[in-house]
PDB file of C-alpha atoms in Angstrom:
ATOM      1  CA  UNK R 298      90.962  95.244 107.044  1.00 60.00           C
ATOM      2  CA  UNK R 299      89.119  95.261 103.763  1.00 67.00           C
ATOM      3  CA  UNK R 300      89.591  91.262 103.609  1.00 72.00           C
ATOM      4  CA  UNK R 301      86.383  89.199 102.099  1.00 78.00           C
ATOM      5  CA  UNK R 302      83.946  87.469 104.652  1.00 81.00           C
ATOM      6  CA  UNK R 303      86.158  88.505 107.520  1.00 77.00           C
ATOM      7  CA  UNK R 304      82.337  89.567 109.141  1.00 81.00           C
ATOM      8  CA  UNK R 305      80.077  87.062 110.452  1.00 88.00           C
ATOM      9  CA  UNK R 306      76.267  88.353 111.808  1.00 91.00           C
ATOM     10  CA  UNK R 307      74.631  85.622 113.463  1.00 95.00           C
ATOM     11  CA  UNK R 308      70.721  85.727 114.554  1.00 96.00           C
ATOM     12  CA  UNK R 309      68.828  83.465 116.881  1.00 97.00           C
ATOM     13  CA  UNK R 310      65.006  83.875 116.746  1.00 96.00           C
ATOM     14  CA  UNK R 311      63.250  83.290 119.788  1.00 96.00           C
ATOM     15  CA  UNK R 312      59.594  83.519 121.056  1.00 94.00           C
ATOM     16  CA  UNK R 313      58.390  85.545 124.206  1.00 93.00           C
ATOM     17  CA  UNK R 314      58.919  82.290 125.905  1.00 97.00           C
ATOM     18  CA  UNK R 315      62.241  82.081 124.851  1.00 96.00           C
ATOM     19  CA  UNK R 316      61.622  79.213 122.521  1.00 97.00           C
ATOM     20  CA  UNK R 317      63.422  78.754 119.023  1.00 97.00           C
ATOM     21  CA  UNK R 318      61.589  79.935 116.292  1.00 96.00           C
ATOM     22  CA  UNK R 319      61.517  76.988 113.919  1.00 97.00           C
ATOM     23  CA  UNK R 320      59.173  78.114 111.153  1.00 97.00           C
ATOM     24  CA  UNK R 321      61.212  80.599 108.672  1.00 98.00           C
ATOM     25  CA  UNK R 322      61.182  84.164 109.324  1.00 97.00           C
ATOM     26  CA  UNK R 323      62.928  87.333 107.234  1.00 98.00           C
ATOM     27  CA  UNK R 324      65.578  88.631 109.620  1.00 98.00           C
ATOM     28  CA  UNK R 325      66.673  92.012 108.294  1.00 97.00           C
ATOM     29  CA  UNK R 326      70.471  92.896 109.010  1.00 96.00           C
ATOM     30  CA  UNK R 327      72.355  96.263 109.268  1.00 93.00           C
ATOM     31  CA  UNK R 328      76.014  97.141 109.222  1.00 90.00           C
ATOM     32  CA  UNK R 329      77.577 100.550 109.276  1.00 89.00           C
ATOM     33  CA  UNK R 330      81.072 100.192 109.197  1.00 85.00           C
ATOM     34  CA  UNK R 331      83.555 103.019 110.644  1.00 83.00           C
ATOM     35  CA  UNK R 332      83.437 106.107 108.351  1.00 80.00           C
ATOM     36  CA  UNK R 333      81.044 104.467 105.504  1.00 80.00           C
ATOM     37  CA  UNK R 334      77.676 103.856 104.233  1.00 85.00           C
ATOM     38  CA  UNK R 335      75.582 101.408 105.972  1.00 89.00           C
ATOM     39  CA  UNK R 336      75.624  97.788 104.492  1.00 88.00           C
ATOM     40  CA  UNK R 337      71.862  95.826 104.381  1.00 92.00           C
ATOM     41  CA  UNK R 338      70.284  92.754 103.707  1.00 94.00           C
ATOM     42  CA  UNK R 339      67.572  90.634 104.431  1.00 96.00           C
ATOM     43  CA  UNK R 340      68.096  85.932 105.080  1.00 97.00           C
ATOM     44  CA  UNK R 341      65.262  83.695 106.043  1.00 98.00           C
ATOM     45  CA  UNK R 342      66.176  82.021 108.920  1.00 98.00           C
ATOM     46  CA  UNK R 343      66.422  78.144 109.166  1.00 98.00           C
ATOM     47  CA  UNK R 344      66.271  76.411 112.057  1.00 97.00           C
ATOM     48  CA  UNK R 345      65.464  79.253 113.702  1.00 97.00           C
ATOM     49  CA  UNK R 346      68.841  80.610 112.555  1.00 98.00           C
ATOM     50  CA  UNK R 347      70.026  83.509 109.815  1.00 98.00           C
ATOM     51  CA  UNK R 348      73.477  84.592 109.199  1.00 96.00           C
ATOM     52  CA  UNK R 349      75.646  86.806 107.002  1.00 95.00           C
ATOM     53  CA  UNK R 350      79.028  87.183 105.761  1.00 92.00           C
ATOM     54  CA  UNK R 351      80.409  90.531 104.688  1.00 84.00           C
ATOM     55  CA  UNK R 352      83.751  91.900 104.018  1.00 80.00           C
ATOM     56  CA  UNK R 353      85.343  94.421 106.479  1.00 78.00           C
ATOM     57  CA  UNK R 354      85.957  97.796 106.240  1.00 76.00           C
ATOM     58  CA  UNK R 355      89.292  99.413 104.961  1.00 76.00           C
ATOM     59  CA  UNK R 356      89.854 101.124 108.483  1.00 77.00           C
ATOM     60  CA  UNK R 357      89.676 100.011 111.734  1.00 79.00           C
ATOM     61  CA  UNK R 358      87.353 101.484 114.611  1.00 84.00           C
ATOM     62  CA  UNK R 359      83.798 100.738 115.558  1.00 90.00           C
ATOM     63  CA  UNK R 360      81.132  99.269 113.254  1.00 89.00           C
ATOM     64  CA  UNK R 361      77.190  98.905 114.473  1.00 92.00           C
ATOM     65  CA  UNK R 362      76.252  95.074 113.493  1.00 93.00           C
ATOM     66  CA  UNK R 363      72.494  95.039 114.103  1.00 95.00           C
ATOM     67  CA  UNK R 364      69.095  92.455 112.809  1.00 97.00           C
ATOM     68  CA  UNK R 365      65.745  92.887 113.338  1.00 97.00           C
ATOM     69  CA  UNK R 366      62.335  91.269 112.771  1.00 96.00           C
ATOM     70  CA  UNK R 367      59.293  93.552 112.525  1.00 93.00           C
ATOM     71  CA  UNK R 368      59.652  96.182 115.034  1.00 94.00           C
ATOM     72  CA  UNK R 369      62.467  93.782 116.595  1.00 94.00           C
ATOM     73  CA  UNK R 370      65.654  94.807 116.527  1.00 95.00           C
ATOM     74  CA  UNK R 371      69.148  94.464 118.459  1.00 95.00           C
ATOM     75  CA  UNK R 372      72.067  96.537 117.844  1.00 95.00           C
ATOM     76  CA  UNK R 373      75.889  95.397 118.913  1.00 95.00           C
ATOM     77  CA  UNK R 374      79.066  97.635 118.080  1.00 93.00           C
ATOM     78  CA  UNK R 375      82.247  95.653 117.623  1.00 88.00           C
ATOM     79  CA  UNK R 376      85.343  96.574 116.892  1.00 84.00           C
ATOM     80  CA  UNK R 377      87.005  96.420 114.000  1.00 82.00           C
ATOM     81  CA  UNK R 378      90.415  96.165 113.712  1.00 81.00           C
ATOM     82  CA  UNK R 379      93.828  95.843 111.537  1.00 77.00           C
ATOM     83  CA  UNK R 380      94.722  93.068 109.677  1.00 81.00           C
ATOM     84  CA  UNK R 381      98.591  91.067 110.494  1.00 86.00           C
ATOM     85  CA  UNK R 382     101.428  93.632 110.032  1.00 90.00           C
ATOM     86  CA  UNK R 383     102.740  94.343 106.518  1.00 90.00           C
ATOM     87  CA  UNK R 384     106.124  95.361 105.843  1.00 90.00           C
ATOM     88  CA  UNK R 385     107.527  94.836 109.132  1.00 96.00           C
ATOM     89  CA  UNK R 386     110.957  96.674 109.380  1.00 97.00           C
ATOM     90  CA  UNK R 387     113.432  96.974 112.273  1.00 98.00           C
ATOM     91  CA  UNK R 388     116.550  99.425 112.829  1.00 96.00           C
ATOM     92  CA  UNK R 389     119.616  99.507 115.479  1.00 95.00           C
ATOM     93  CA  UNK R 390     121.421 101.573 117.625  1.00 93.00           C
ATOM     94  CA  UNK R 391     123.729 100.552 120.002  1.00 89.00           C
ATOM     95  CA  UNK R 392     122.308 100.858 124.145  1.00 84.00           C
ATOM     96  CA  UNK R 393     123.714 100.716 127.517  1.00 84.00           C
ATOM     97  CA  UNK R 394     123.696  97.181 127.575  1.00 84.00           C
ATOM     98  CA  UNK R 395     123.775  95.458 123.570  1.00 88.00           C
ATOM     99  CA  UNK R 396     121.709  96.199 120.469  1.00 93.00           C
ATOM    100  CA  UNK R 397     118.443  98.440 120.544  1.00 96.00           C
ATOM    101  CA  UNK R 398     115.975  97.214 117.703  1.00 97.00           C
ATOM    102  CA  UNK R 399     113.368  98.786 117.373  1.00 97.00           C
ATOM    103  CA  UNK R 400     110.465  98.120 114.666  1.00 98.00           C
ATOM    104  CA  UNK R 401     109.201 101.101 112.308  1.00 97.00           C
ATOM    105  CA  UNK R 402     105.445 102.092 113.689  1.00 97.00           C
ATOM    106  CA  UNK R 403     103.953  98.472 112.703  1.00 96.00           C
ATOM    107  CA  UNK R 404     100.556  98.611 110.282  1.00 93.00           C
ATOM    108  CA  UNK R 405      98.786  96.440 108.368  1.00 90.00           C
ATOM    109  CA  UNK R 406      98.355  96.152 104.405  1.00 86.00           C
ATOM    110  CA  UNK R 407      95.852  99.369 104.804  1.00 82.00           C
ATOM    111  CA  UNK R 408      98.085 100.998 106.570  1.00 87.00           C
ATOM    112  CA  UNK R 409      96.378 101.029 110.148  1.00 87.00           C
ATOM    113  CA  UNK R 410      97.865 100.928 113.079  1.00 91.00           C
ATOM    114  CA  UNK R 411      98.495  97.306 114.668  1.00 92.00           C
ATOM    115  CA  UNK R 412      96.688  97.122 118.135  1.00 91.00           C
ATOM    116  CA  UNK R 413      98.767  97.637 120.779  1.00 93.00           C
ATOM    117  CA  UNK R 414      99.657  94.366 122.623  1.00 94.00           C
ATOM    118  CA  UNK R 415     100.577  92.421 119.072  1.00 94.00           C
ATOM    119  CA  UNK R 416     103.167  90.107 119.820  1.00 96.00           C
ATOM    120  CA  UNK R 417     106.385  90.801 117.669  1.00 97.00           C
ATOM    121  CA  UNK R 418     108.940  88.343 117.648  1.00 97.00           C
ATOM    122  CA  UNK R 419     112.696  89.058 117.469  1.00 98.00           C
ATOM    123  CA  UNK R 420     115.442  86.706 116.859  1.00 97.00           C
ATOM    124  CA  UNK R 421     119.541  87.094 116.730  1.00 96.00           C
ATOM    125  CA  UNK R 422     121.927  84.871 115.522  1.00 96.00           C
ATOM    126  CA  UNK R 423     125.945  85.381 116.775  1.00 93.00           C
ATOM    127  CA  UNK R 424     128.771  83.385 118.222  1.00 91.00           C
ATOM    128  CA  UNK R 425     126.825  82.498 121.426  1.00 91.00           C
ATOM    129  CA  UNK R 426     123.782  81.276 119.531  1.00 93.00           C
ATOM    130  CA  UNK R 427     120.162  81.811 118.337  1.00 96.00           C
ATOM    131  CA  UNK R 428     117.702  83.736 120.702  1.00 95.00           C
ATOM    132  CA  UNK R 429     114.562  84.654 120.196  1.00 97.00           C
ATOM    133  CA  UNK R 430     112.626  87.933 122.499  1.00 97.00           C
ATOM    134  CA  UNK R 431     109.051  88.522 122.005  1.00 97.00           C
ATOM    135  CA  UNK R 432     107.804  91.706 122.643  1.00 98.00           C
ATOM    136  CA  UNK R 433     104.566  93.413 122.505  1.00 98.00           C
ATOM    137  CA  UNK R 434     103.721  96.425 120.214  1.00 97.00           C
ATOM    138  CA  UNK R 435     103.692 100.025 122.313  1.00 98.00           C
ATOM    139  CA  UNK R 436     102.227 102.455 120.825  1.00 96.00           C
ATOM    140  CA  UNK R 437     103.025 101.354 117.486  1.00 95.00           C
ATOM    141  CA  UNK R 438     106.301 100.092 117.475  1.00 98.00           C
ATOM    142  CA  UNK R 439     108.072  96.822 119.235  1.00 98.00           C
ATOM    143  CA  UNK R 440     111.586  97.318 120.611  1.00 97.00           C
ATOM    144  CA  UNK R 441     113.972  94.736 122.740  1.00 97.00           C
ATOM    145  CA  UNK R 442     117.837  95.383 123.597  1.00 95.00           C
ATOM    146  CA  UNK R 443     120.051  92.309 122.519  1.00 95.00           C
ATOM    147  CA  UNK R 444     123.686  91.610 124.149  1.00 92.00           C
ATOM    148  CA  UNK R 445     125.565  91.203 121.314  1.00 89.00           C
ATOM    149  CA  UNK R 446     128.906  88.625 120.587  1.00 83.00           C
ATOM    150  CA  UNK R 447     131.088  89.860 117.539  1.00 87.00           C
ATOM    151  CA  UNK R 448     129.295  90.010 114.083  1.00 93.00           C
ATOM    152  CA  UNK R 449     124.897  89.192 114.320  1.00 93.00           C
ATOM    153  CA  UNK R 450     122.048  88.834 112.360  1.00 96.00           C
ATOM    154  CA  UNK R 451     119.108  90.518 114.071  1.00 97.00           C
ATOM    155  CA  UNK R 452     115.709  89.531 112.091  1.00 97.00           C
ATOM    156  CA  UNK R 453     111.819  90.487 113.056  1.00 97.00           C
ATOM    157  CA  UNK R 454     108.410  88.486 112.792  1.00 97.00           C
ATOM    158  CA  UNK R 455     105.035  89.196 113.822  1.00 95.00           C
ATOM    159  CA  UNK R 456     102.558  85.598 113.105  1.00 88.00           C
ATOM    160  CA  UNK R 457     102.991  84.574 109.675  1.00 90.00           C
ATOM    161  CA  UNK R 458     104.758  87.752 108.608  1.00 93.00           C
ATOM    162  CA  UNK R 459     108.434  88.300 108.483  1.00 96.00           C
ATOM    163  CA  UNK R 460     110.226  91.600 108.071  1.00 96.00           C
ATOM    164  CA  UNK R 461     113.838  92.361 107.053  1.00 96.00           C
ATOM    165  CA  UNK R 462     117.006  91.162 108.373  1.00 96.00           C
ATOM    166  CA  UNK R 463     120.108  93.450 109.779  1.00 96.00           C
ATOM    167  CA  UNK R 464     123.532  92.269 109.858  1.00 95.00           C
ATOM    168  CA  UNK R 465     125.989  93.519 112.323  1.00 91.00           C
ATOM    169  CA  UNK R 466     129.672  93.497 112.488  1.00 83.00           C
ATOM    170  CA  UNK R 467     131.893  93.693 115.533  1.00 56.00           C
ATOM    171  CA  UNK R 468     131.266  93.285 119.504  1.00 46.00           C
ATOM    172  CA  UNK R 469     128.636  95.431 121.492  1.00 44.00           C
TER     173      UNK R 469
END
């Protein structure tokens, strides 16, 4: 969210015959982003193409990308939404059968939400080794249970973004 030229608008112009348009035209585009003012402006096309870049909005949910020529025009709604988790934490509890870790409600920079289905990665470190569970984001946390051998490190990442580390003493 909010990040610069994360919003590409991309128009073809094509005759009734469904040729392209080679011979420049002013293609007028229209973005209103979730929750704020609409965004316009106007690109010649070359080539029969015209394109924009704009930056996104600060919070996620449907924005209306349209362009028109004349009394042309096509409207899409996309979806925006959040940006790679920011301050990606974890906490444990001991379960049935190891370690429960569980992530704090995951969000981005911007504080939105992290789509469900983000992949979070989690990775402990004890006497029997290194292993490494991915698990996706439910309703807006991750959580895995670990067997545990004497003392651990249990540590989180989501992509490029790592999150804190716990240490753990003593068998599970």
């Amino acid at each position: 969210m909010a990040a610069s030229n994360a919003i590409s608008a991309v128009a073809f112009v094509f005759d009734r015959f469904h040729n392209l348009v080679l011979t420049p035209q002013k293609v007028d585009f229209k973005v209103v982003p979730p929750g704020g003012a609409a965004i316009s402006q106007s690109k010649t096309t070359a080539n029969g193409t015209a394109w924009i870049r704009l930056t996104s909005a600060r919070k996620g949910g449907p924005a209306k990308v349209g362009a028109s020529i004349g009394d042309l025009a096509e409207m899409r709604v996309v979806q925006q939404v959040a940006s790679d988790a920011c301050n990606l934490r974890i906490k444990a509890v001991p379960g049935p059968k190891g370690i429960a870790v569980e992530t704090e409600p995951v969000r981005d920079c911007s504080g939105n939400f992290v789509p469900d289905g983000t992949v979070v990665s989690f990775t402990k470190t004890d006497a029997s080794g290194k292993t490494t569970v991915d698990a996706p984001i439910k309703r807006g946390v991750a959580q895995v249970e670990m067997a545990v051998s004497g003392p651990a490190r249990i540590s989180v990442a989501s992509g490029v973004v790592n999150g804190n580390e716990l240490s753990l003493g003593g068998a599970r």
